[in-house]
Coordinates of C-alpha atoms in Angstrom, one line a residue:
X1 CA -18.8 7.9 -107.8
X2 CA -16.5 9.6 -105.3
X3 CA -18.2 11.5 -102.3
X4 CA -17.1 14.5 -100.3
X5 CA -15.4 13.9 -97.0
X6 CA -17.4 13.6 -93.7
X7 CA -15.1 15.1 -91.0
X8 CA -16.3 14.6 -87.5
X9 CA -13.2 14.9 -85.3
X10 CA -11.1 17.9 -85.7
X11 CA -13.3 20.9 -85.0
X12 CA -14.1 21.9 -88.6
X13 CA -16.8 20.4 -90.9
X14 CA -19.5 18.0 -89.7
X15 CA -21.4 16.6 -92.5
X16 CA -24.0 13.9 -92.1
X17 CA -23.5 10.9 -94.5
X18 CA -26.8 11.7 -96.2
X19 CA -25.5 15.2 -96.9
X20 CA -22.4 14.0 -98.8
X21 CA -21.9 15.7 -102.3
X22 CA -20.3 14.4 -105.3
X23 CA -16.7 16.0 -105.7
X24 CA -15.7 17.7 -108.9
X25 CA -14.3 15.6 -111.6
X26 CA -10.8 17.3 -110.9
X27 CA -10.8 15.9 -107.5
X28 CA -12.3 12.5 -108.1
X29 CA -9.7 9.6 -107.8
X30 CA -9.9 5.9 -107.2
X31 CA -8.7 4.7 -103.7
X32 CA -5.1 3.7 -104.1
X33 CA -5.6 1.1 -101.4
X34 CA -4.0 3.1 -98.9
X35 CA -3.3 1.5 -95.3
X36 CA -3.9 5.0 -93.7
X37 CA -7.2 5.5 -92.0
X38 CA -7.9 8.8 -93.6
X39 CA -10.7 11.3 -92.8
X40 CA -12.6 9.7 -95.4
X41 CA -12.8 6.1 -96.5
X42 CA -14.5 7.0 -99.8
X43 CA -11.4 8.5 -101.4
X44 CA -7.7 9.2 -100.6
X45 CA -6.6 12.8 -100.3
X46 CA -4.2 14.4 -102.6
X47 CA -0.6 14.1 -101.4
X48 CA 1.7 17.0 -100.5
X49 CA 4.9 16.4 -102.2
X50 CA 6.7 19.7 -100.9
X51 CA 5.9 22.8 -99.2
X52 CA 7.6 26.2 -99.0
X53 CA 6.5 29.5 -97.5
X54 CA 2.9 30.0 -98.2
X55 CA 2.5 27.2 -100.8
X56 CA 1.8 23.5 -100.7
X57 CA 2.8 21.4 -103.8
X58 CA 0.6 18.5 -104.6
X59 CA 1.2 15.1 -106.4
X60 CA -1.3 16.2 -109.1
X61 CA 0.8 19.3 -110.0
X62 CA -1.3 21.9 -108.2
X63 CA 0.3 24.8 -106.2
X64 CA -2.1 25.5 -103.3
X65 CA -2.1 28.8 -101.5
X66 CA -2.2 27.9 -97.9
X67 CA -4.3 30.8 -96.7
X68 CA -5.2 29.1 -93.4
X69 CA -1.9 27.6 -92.3
X70 CA -3.8 24.1 -92.2
X71 CA -5.8 24.9 -89.1
X72 CA -4.2 28.1 -88.2
X73 CA -1.0 26.2 -87.5
X74 CA 1.9 27.3 -89.7
X75 CA 2.5 30.6 -88.3
X76 CA 5.8 30.9 -89.9
X77 CA 4.9 29.3 -93.2
X78 CA 6.4 26.1 -94.5
X79 CA 10.1 25.1 -94.7
X80 CA 11.7 27.7 -92.3
X81 CA 15.4 27.0 -92.4
X82 CA 16.1 28.1 -88.7
X83 CA 13.5 25.7 -87.5
X84 CA 14.7 22.9 -89.5
X85 CA 18.4 23.3 -88.3
X86 CA 17.2 23.5 -84.7
X87 CA 15.4 20.3 -85.0
X88 CA 18.2 18.6 -86.6
X89 CA 20.6 19.9 -83.8
X90 CA 18.3 18.7 -81.1
X91 CA 18.0 15.2 -82.8
X92 CA 21.9 15.1 -83.0
X93 CA 21.8 15.8 -79.2
X94 CA 19.1 13.8 -77.8
X95 CA 15.8 12.8 -79.6
X96 CA 13.9 11.2 -76.6
X97 CA 14.0 10.7 -73.0
X98 CA 11.4 10.0 -70.4
X99 CA 10.2 13.1 -68.5
X100 CA 9.7 10.9 -65.2
X101 CA 13.4 10.5 -65.0
X102 CA 15.1 13.2 -67.0
X103 CA 14.9 16.9 -68.2
X104 CA 16.3 18.6 -71.3
X105 CA 17.4 22.2 -71.9
X106 CA 15.0 22.3 -74.8
X107 CA 11.9 22.0 -72.4
X108 CA 13.5 24.0 -69.8
X109 CA 14.3 27.1 -72.2
X110 CA 10.8 26.8 -73.7
X111 CA 9.2 26.9 -70.5
X112 CA 11.2 29.9 -69.3
X113 CA 10.5 31.8 -72.4
X114 CA 6.8 31.2 -72.1
X115 CA 6.7 32.0 -68.4
X116 CA 8.5 35.2 -69.2
X117 CA 6.0 36.0 -72.1
X118 CA 3.2 36.2 -69.5
X119 CA 5.3 38.6 -67.2
X120 CA 5.4 35.9 -64.7
X121 CA 1.6 35.4 -64.4
X122 CA 2.0 31.9 -65.3
X123 CA 4.9 30.0 -63.5
X124 CA 4.9 26.5 -64.9
X125 CA 4.3 24.9 -68.4
X126 CA 3.4 21.3 -69.2
X127 CA 4.1 20.1 -72.6
X128 CA 2.3 17.5 -74.5
X129 CA 1.5 16.8 -78.2
X130 CA -1.9 18.3 -78.9
X131 CA -4.5 20.8 -78.0
X132 CA -6.9 18.2 -76.8
X133 CA -4.3 16.8 -74.5
X134 CA -3.7 20.3 -73.3
X135 CA -7.2 20.7 -72.3
X136 CA -7.3 17.3 -70.6
X137 CA -4.2 18.4 -68.5
X138 CA -6.0 21.7 -67.6
X139 CA -9.2 19.9 -66.5
X140 CA -7.3 17.5 -64.4
X141 CA -5.1 20.2 -62.8
X142 CA -8.3 22.3 -62.1
X143 CA -9.7 19.2 -60.3
X144 CA -6.4 18.7 -58.3
X145 CA -6.2 22.3 -57.3
X146 CA -9.6 22.0 -55.6
X147 CA -8.5 18.8 -53.8
X148 CA -5.3 20.1 -52.5
X149 CA -6.2 23.7 -51.5
X150 CA -7.1 24.4 -48.0
X151 CA -9.8 23.9 -47.1
X152 CA -10.2 21.1 -49.7
X153 CA -13.2 21.0 -51.9
X154 CA -13.5 17.6 -53.5
X155 CA -17.1 18.3 -54.7
X156 CA -15.9 20.8 -57.4
X157 CA -16.1 18.5 -60.4
X158 CA -18.4 20.5 -62.8
X159 CA -17.1 22.5 -65.7
X160 CA -19.1 25.2 -67.4
X161 CA -18.2 26.2 -70.9
X162 CA -20.2 27.7 -73.7
X163 CA -22.6 26.5 -76.6
X164 CA -20.8 26.2 -79.9
X165 CA -17.6 25.9 -78.1
X166 CA -14.9 23.4 -79.3
X167 CA -12.1 22.4 -77.0
X168 CA -10.8 19.1 -78.5
X169 CA -11.5 15.6 -79.5
X170 CA -10.6 13.4 -76.5
X171 CA -13.5 12.4 -74.4
X172 CA -12.6 14.9 -71.5
X173 CA -12.2 17.8 -73.7
X174 CA -15.2 16.8 -75.9
X175 CA -17.2 16.5 -72.7
X176 CA -16.2 19.9 -71.5
X177 CA -17.1 21.6 -74.9
X178 CA -20.5 22.5 -76.0
X179 CA -20.8 21.7 -79.9
X180 CA -23.8 19.7 -80.3
X181 CA -22.8 17.9 -83.5
X182 CA -19.3 17.0 -82.5
X183 CA -20.6 15.5 -79.2
X184 CA -23.5 13.6 -80.8
X185 CA -21.9 10.4 -81.7
X186 CA -20.0 10.1 -78.3
X187 CA -22.6 11.6 -75.9
X188 CA -23.2 8.2 -73.9
X189 CA -19.3 8.0 -73.3
X190 CA -18.8 11.6 -72.2
X191 CA -17.9 11.5 -68.4
X192 CA -17.1 15.2 -67.6
X193 CA -19.7 16.9 -65.6
X194 CA -20.4 20.0 -67.8
X195 CA -23.0 22.5 -68.7
X196 CA -23.1 25.3 -71.2
X197 CA -24.1 29.0 -71.4
X198 CA -24.6 31.1 -74.6
X199 CA -21.4 32.4 -76.2
X200 CA -20.3 35.9 -76.4
X201 CA -21.3 36.2 -80.1
X202 CA -22.2 39.8 -81.1
X203 CA -23.5 39.0 -84.6
X204 CA -26.2 36.5 -83.3
X205 CA -26.6 37.5 -79.7
X206 CA -26.5 41.2 -79.4
X207 CA -29.2 42.5 -81.5
X208 CA -31.3 43.8 -78.7
X209 CA -28.5 45.9 -77.3
X210 CA -27.2 49.2 -78.3
X211 CA -24.1 49.0 -76.0
X212 CA -21.7 46.1 -75.4
X213 CA -22.0 46.7 -71.8
X214 CA -25.8 45.7 -71.6
X215 CA -24.9 42.5 -73.7
X216 CA -22.1 41.8 -71.2
X217 CA -24.5 42.3 -68.2
X218 CA -26.8 39.7 -69.7
X219 CA -24.2 37.1 -70.2
X220 CA -22.8 37.7 -66.8
X221 CA -26.2 37.1 -65.3
X222 CA -26.7 34.0 -67.2
X223 CA -23.3 32.7 -66.0
X224 CA -24.1 33.5 -62.5
X225 CA -27.5 31.8 -62.9
X226 CA -25.8 28.7 -64.2
X227 CA -23.4 28.6 -61.2
X228 CA -26.6 28.8 -58.9
X229 CA -28.3 26.1 -60.8
X230 CA -25.5 23.6 -60.5
X231 CA -24.4 24.8 -56.9
X232 CA -21.6 27.3 -56.8
X233 CA -19.5 25.2 -54.5
X234 CA -19.6 22.3 -57.3
X235 CA -18.0 24.3 -60.1
X236 CA -14.4 23.5 -60.8
X237 CA -13.8 26.0 -63.5
X238 CA -15.2 28.0 -66.3
X239 CA -13.6 27.2 -69.8
X240 CA -13.5 29.4 -72.9
X241 CA -11.6 30.7 -76.0
X242 CA -10.9 34.5 -76.0
X243 CA -11.5 34.3 -79.9
X244 CA -13.7 31.3 -80.9
X245 CA -12.0 29.6 -83.7
X246 CA -13.3 26.6 -85.5
X247 CA -16.6 26.3 -83.9
X248 CA -17.8 30.0 -84.6
X249 CA -15.4 31.2 -87.0
X250 CA -13.0 33.8 -85.4
X251 CA -15.5 35.5 -82.9
X252 CA -13.8 37.7 -80.5
X253 CA -15.3 38.4 -77.1
X254 CA -16.7 41.8 -76.8
X255 CA -14.9 44.2 -74.3
X256 CA -15.8 43.7 -70.8
X257 CA -17.1 40.1 -71.2
X258 CA -14.0 38.4 -69.7
X259 CA -13.8 40.8 -66.8
X260 CA -17.4 39.8 -66.0
X261 CA -16.4 36.1 -66.3
X262 CA -13.7 36.7 -63.9
X263 CA -15.8 38.4 -61.5
X264 CA -18.3 35.5 -61.4
X265 CA -15.6 32.8 -61.1
X266 CA -13.7 34.8 -58.3
X267 CA -17.0 35.4 -56.4
X268 CA -17.5 31.5 -56.2
X269 CA -14.0 30.2 -56.2
X270 CA -13.9 28.6 -59.5
X271 CA -10.8 28.8 -61.8
X272 CA -10.7 30.5 -65.2
X273 CA -9.3 28.4 -68.0
X274 CA -8.5 30.1 -71.3
X275 CA -8.2 28.0 -74.3
X276 CA -5.7 29.6 -76.7
X277 CA -4.9 26.5 -78.7
X278 CA -6.1 28.3 -82.0
X279 CA -6.2 31.9 -81.2
X280 CA -3.0 32.3 -79.1
X281 CA 0.7 32.4 -79.7
X282 CA 0.5 35.8 -81.5
X283 CA -2.3 34.7 -83.9
X284 CA -4.7 37.5 -83.1
X285 CA -1.8 40.2 -82.9
X286 CA -2.8 41.4 -79.3
X287 CA -2.6 45.0 -78.9
X288 CA 0.3 46.2 -76.6
X289 CA -0.2 48.0 -73.4
X290 CA 1.7 49.5 -70.5
X291 CA 1.5 46.2 -68.7
X292 CA 2.2 44.1 -71.6
X293 CA 4.4 46.1 -74.2
X294 CA 5.1 43.0 -76.2
X295 CA 2.1 40.8 -75.9
X296 CA 2.0 37.3 -77.2
X297 CA -1.2 35.7 -75.6
X298 CA -4.7 36.7 -76.5
X299 CA -5.6 37.3 -72.9
X300 CA -3.0 40.1 -72.7
X301 CA -4.9 42.2 -75.3
X302 CA -6.7 45.1 -73.6
X303 CA -10.1 44.0 -75.2
X304 CA -10.0 40.9 -72.9
X305 CA -8.1 42.2 -69.9
X306 CA -7.9 39.3 -67.6
X307 CA -5.3 36.8 -66.4
X308 CA -6.4 33.1 -66.4
X309 CA -5.6 30.6 -63.8
X310 CA -4.9 28.0 -66.5
X311 CA -4.2 28.3 -70.1
X312 CA -3.6 26.2 -73.1
X313 CA -1.6 26.8 -76.2
X314 CA -1.2 24.7 -79.3
X315 CA -1.2 25.3 -83.1
X316 CA 1.1 28.4 -83.2
X317 CA 3.1 27.2 -80.5
X318 CA 5.2 24.9 -82.7
X319 CA 4.0 26.2 -86.0
X320 CA 3.4 22.6 -87.3
X321 CA 7.0 21.8 -87.3
X322 CA 6.5 19.3 -84.6
X323 CA 3.4 18.1 -82.7
X324 CA 3.4 20.2 -79.5
X325 CA 0.9 22.0 -77.2
X326 CA 1.2 23.4 -73.7
X327 CA -0.8 24.1 -70.6
X328 CA 0.5 26.9 -68.4
X329 CA -0.4 27.1 -64.8
X330 CA -0.5 30.3 -62.7
X331 CA 1.3 31.0 -59.5
X332 CA -1.9 30.5 -57.5
X333 CA -2.5 27.0 -58.8
X334 CA 1.2 26.1 -58.6
X335 CA 1.5 27.3 -55.1
X336 CA -1.4 25.1 -54.1
X337 CA 0.4 22.0 -55.5
X338 CA 3.7 23.0 -54.0
X339 CA 2.2 23.2 -50.5
X340 CA 0.4 20.0 -51.0
X341 CA 1.6 16.8 -52.8
X342 CA 4.3 18.7 -54.8
X343 CA 3.3 17.0 -58.1
X344 CA 0.9 17.0 -60.9
X345 CA -1.0 13.7 -60.9
X346 CA -0.8 13.3 -64.8
X347 CA 1.8 12.3 -67.2
X348 CA 2.3 11.0 -70.7
X349 CA 5.0 9.1 -72.7
X350 CA 5.8 12.1 -75.1
X351 CA 5.5 14.8 -72.4
X352 CA 8.1 17.4 -72.9
X353 CA 9.4 15.6 -76.0
X354 CA 12.9 17.2 -76.6
X355 CA 12.5 17.5 -80.4
X356 CA 9.2 19.1 -80.2
X357 CA 10.2 21.6 -77.5
X358 CA 13.3 22.5 -79.6
X359 CA 11.1 23.2 -82.7
X360 CA 8.6 25.4 -80.6
X361 CA 11.5 27.2 -78.9
X362 CA 12.9 28.2 -82.2
X363 CA 9.5 29.2 -83.5
X364 CA 8.9 31.4 -80.6
X365 CA 12.4 33.0 -80.7
X366 CA 11.7 33.8 -84.3
X367 CA 8.3 35.4 -83.7
X368 CA 9.9 37.5 -80.9
X369 CA 13.1 38.3 -82.6
X370 CA 11.5 39.1 -86.1
X371 CA 8.8 41.1 -84.2
X372 CA 6.2 39.2 -86.0
X373 CA 3.2 39.9 -83.7
X374 CA 3.5 43.6 -85.0
X375 CA 3.1 42.3 -88.5
X376 CA 0.2 40.3 -87.6
X377 CA -1.4 43.4 -86.3
X378 CA -0.5 45.4 -89.5
X379 CA -1.4 42.7 -91.9
X380 CA -4.4 41.8 -90.0
X381 CA -5.8 45.1 -90.2
X382 CA -5.4 45.0 -94.0
X383 CA -7.0 41.7 -94.2
X384 CA -10.0 42.6 -92.3
X385 CA -10.6 45.9 -94.3
X386 CA -10.1 44.1 -97.7
X387 CA -12.5 41.3 -96.7
X388 CA -15.2 43.8 -95.7
X389 CA -14.7 45.8 -98.8
X390 CA -14.9 42.9 -101.2
X391 CA -17.5 40.7 -99.5
X392 CA -19.4 42.8 -96.9
X393 CA -22.3 43.5 -99.2
X394 CA -22.6 40.1 -100.6
X395 CA -26.2 38.9 -99.9
X396 CA -25.0 35.3 -98.8
X397 CA -22.3 36.8 -96.4
X398 CA -23.7 37.5 -93.0
X399 CA -20.7 38.6 -91.1
X400 CA -17.0 39.2 -91.4
X401 CA -15.2 39.3 -88.0
X402 CA -11.8 38.5 -86.5
X403 CA -8.6 39.9 -85.1
X404 CA -5.0 39.9 -86.4
X405 CA -4.6 37.2 -88.8
X406 CA -7.6 35.3 -87.8
X407 CA -10.7 36.1 -89.8
X408 CA -14.0 34.4 -90.3
X409 CA -16.7 34.7 -92.9
X410 CA -20.2 33.7 -92.0
X411 CA -22.7 32.6 -94.6
X412 CA -26.4 33.1 -94.5
X413 CA -29.4 32.3 -96.6
X414 CA -31.1 35.6 -95.6
X415 CA -29.0 38.5 -94.8
X416 CA -31.9 40.3 -93.0
X417 CA -33.0 37.5 -90.7
X418 CA -29.6 35.9 -90.5
X419 CA -31.2 32.5 -91.5
X420 CA -28.4 29.9 -92.0
X421 CA -28.3 27.7 -95.0
X422 CA -29.7 24.1 -94.7
X423 CA -26.8 21.8 -93.9
X424 CA -27.8 19.8 -97.0
X425 CA -26.4 22.7 -99.0
X426 CA -22.9 21.9 -97.6
X427 CA -22.0 25.5 -98.0
X428 CA -18.7 25.6 -96.1
X429 CA -17.3 22.4 -97.5
X430 CA -18.5 23.4 -101.0
X431 CA -16.5 26.6 -100.9
X432 CA -13.4 24.8 -99.6
X433 CA -13.6 22.2 -102.4
X434 CA -14.1 25.0 -105.1
X435 CA -11.1 26.9 -103.7
X436 CA -9.0 23.7 -104.1
X437 CA -9.8 23.6 -107.8
X438 CA -8.1 25.4 -110.6
X439 CA -7.9 28.2 -111.4
X440 CA -8.2 29.2 -107.6
X441 CA -5.8 26.9 -105.9
X442 CA -6.4 28.1 -102.4
X443 CA -7.1 26.4 -99.1
X444 CA -9.7 28.0 -96.9
X445 CA -10.7 26.4 -93.7
X446 CA -14.4 25.4 -93.5
X447 CA -16.6 25.2 -90.4
X448 CA -20.2 24.3 -89.7
X449 CA -22.5 24.6 -86.8
X450 CA -22.0 28.3 -86.5
X451 CA -25.4 29.2 -85.8
X452 CA -26.8 26.6 -83.3
X453 CA -24.3 23.8 -83.3
X454 CA -25.9 22.0 -86.2
X455 CA -26.7 24.8 -88.7
X456 CA -24.5 27.5 -90.1
X457 CA -21.5 27.8 -92.2
X458 CA -18.3 29.8 -92.1
X459 CA -14.7 29.7 -93.6
X460 CA -11.5 30.9 -92.0
X461 CA -8.5 32.8 -93.2
X462 CA -5.4 32.4 -91.0
X463 CA -2.3 33.1 -93.1
X464 CA 1.3 33.0 -91.8
X465 CA 2.6 35.7 -89.5
X466 CA 5.2 36.5 -92.2
X467 CA 2.8 37.6 -94.9
X468 CA 3.3 40.9 -96.7
X469 CA 0.5 43.2 -98.0
X470 CA 0.8 41.7 -101.5
X471 CA 0.1 38.1 -100.0
X472 CA -3.0 39.6 -98.1
X473 CA -4.4 41.2 -101.4
X474 CA -3.9 37.8 -103.2
X475 CA -5.8 35.9 -100.5
X476 CA -8.6 38.3 -100.3
X477 CA -9.0 38.4 -104.3
X478 CA -8.9 34.6 -104.7
X479 CA -11.3 34.2 -101.6
X480 CA -13.7 36.7 -102.9
X481 CA -13.6 35.0 -106.6
X482 CA -14.2 31.6 -104.9
X483 CA -17.2 32.7 -102.9
X484 CA -18.7 34.8 -105.9
X485 CA -18.4 31.7 -108.2
X486 CA -19.8 29.4 -105.6
X487 CA -23.1 31.2 -105.0
X488 CA -23.3 32.1 -108.6
X489 CA -23.3 28.4 -109.5
X490 CA -25.7 27.8 -106.7
X491 CA -28.4 30.3 -107.4
X492 CA -27.2 32.7 -110.2
X493 CA -26.0 35.4 -107.7
X494 CA -23.6 37.6 -109.4
X495 CA -23.4 40.1 -106.6
X496 CA -20.0 41.7 -105.8

């Protein structure tokens, strides 16, 4: 008997061992004796033998529509020729050198491109291999900033984030985040001083308010109260995603929220760290404005309207062609270090890896040259409209929300009360597994803990920036079919 995977460590599905379900006959397979420590030790995953465009080809003959780009990663789709050639060119030049001693044009050009994309608001970029590492770097740099500024404030060691937030799997990033289920196993080891306020989550938090402004006032007051509780002079930074990805399922902050957060941080001298590992690099299709006519970053969208002190990038930065993430630091932060020690007291072996930087540089050049953020806005609007049209009235669909090519569907047992399903039902993982079977052959990104960190299910759709309208229609059609079949099989519901 082969059981469903229990995934604890990447920000998507958390399934307790007692809740594991039998997989379908199609996906059952005996262990091949793999030497890899896969996400599950109960069975080996199917192997991808090739990938092209929006599709993954598996060793069992299936052709899977990758409607989520993995974890909102493959922003250009699979097998982009220009990126492949850029990577090979870099490998023919230099594949690795230690950043303590050397620089490369790949890292320098990528940093300059990203700094320029912020209109100079960020002035330095730090390149590492994953989003978790980017968050670790941001936490460390926030600490160093308060140590080196004048007057120094060494007591600023506390970080405030939000409940149901997810910022990475390394111990520092996990400690700073607020997802109960993901923290649970490692709670005794988490050393970061942190606390959490409620998320800006309109579907579950704003029922009592007719206007977003009143909801924002409540959240601002709660954040201010938390500063007071821990001592305003002890807070190093506030950390949040502009659009919450895996933890809540593509929940954008309401207009005015981040301006309120910025006010509180500035009032008490704390930094604002924006985590754009999942929602950044064009993923939400930020709207252009007079100040940012060609926006790339989520914080540049007028809906959010703030400039962070530190920001992180990840998944869409390199599009999955190489492991790479980045932390970008504002002029305010960099100036303090320049006037102080003149260095960031942190470093890693693969920091600024030339091949990774060259891959990301080409990905970002393609996004800019091909005006793909505009396509994200266009196709994202269609994706949202079609999802709401096909699934908005489904009795098990509580909310459909998102921005750009980053949409989430939240499932509820009771549409009126918004009661989530029992975790034993494993709704999100069940929908994902059904989608992976014939005749659907689609990958939907599942998530749990949506409601309170332990209960609640959602799936994400995050296709490549290159998708056309026909691709969007196919994704919505198949997604709706999967959801309808899952709930029909579960309780005889043939709605929609």
